[in-house]
């Protein structure tokens, strides 16, 4: 959404009498010439010297242009000072003088540098009088623009260039000079139509409307603090919990459960009417260690790549995928780890994770974006995806997801005649759960509660404030489960 210009302000300057006077003055000075106008700041990144080198190559290669081309370079006042600015200034003036000495003549200066402070009105007049002159002499003007400038994709009538490609810049200048008048006019009309209709006021309106559209669904969402303020009669319950950020805080160095949460989980698992699963991105060895006391607890590790129904069961692989991409990606992540102090790599059986929580925030953010883009390119044709999470970049099998776990577990429960009438998901398991309960596999739609920790953009309808509130919720559920009868004739109620 590139910002437009204040067209009315530009037109007001055009209507100032002094502008017409200056246009006539420049008409006389540059009559019969092709005028190339550039406006840039005096700094290292604006590539003024590269533009001058391109002009020099143009004049060296096409001798017939030496008497009819003039480059007018307007230099905006520098916004800072220092040796680098002086070096740019010295190089700019040195190149301009060399071009004028070699290819110019006494009556014809090929490069004109306008390097002096001017007020806004004066600067705009200068812009417009030169632009008006080009319009008068060439019937219309053509815009050459750096391809990485924000407005470049929007102005279809421009000629896009990479300023570092001096030969290409020179050829772009030549093509504008030799371009057919009809094509010049067509390009100019394309640009002018865009600038005229999409001015700064249009941009402001569009920006506000886009913000409103982006927030529209958000306004329709309603979030409630988690808590059951009504009675639910249940016969069979499925409870799915993420681990890090749900049962233990992200910031916790040790991932062991609190004694209260551990007791609540053991109590819930002891009730044969409950199926309780931890669904995590963590590896299976870590989950086995952290949750060892909970013998009846189901575990799903590495986004459901591995599943174990209880402690005495064997781990099962829920997916059969090609993991050959891991070796290549691991080398890439290692290279980023070496140059990003405070970052680490975690190698899982099916996935790779780059942790960056201890690195410099600004630098690691840039590195995470670059690493993510790099890996996306490398695995473009592989059965893997890149996931950016809180202080991590993770690469995992494409089909591995926490929703896949809930889908598989519920389907297994139904096939065993244990049809759930109550489902609680705390974590990112929305799509897979809805998919299975909406299918013909589940004969009756159960009561479903999706919950997240902290109020934030989420598909979950409910939220709790922190991991401590998750613990309290589990304690309440455990208390109900342990004190209420569990027969089908008199099912427990959850207040």
Coordinates of C-alpha atoms in Angstrom, one line a residue, residues 264 267-268 473-484 495:
X264 CA -4.5 -33.6 39.2
X267 CA -6.3 -38.4 39.4
X268 CA -7.9 -37.7 36.0
X473 CA -8.9 -26.0 36.2
X474 CA -7.3 -29.5 36.2
X475 CA -7.7 -29.6 39.9
X476 CA -11.4 -28.8 39.7
X477 CA -11.9 -31.4 37.0
X478 CA -9.9 -34.0 39.0
X479 CA -12.0 -33.3 42.0
X480 CA -15.2 -33.8 40.2
X481 CA -13.9 -36.9 38.5
X482 CA -12.8 -38.5 41.8
X483 CA -15.9 -37.6 43.9
X484 CA -18.7 -38.3 41.4
X495 CA -19.9 -27.5 37.4

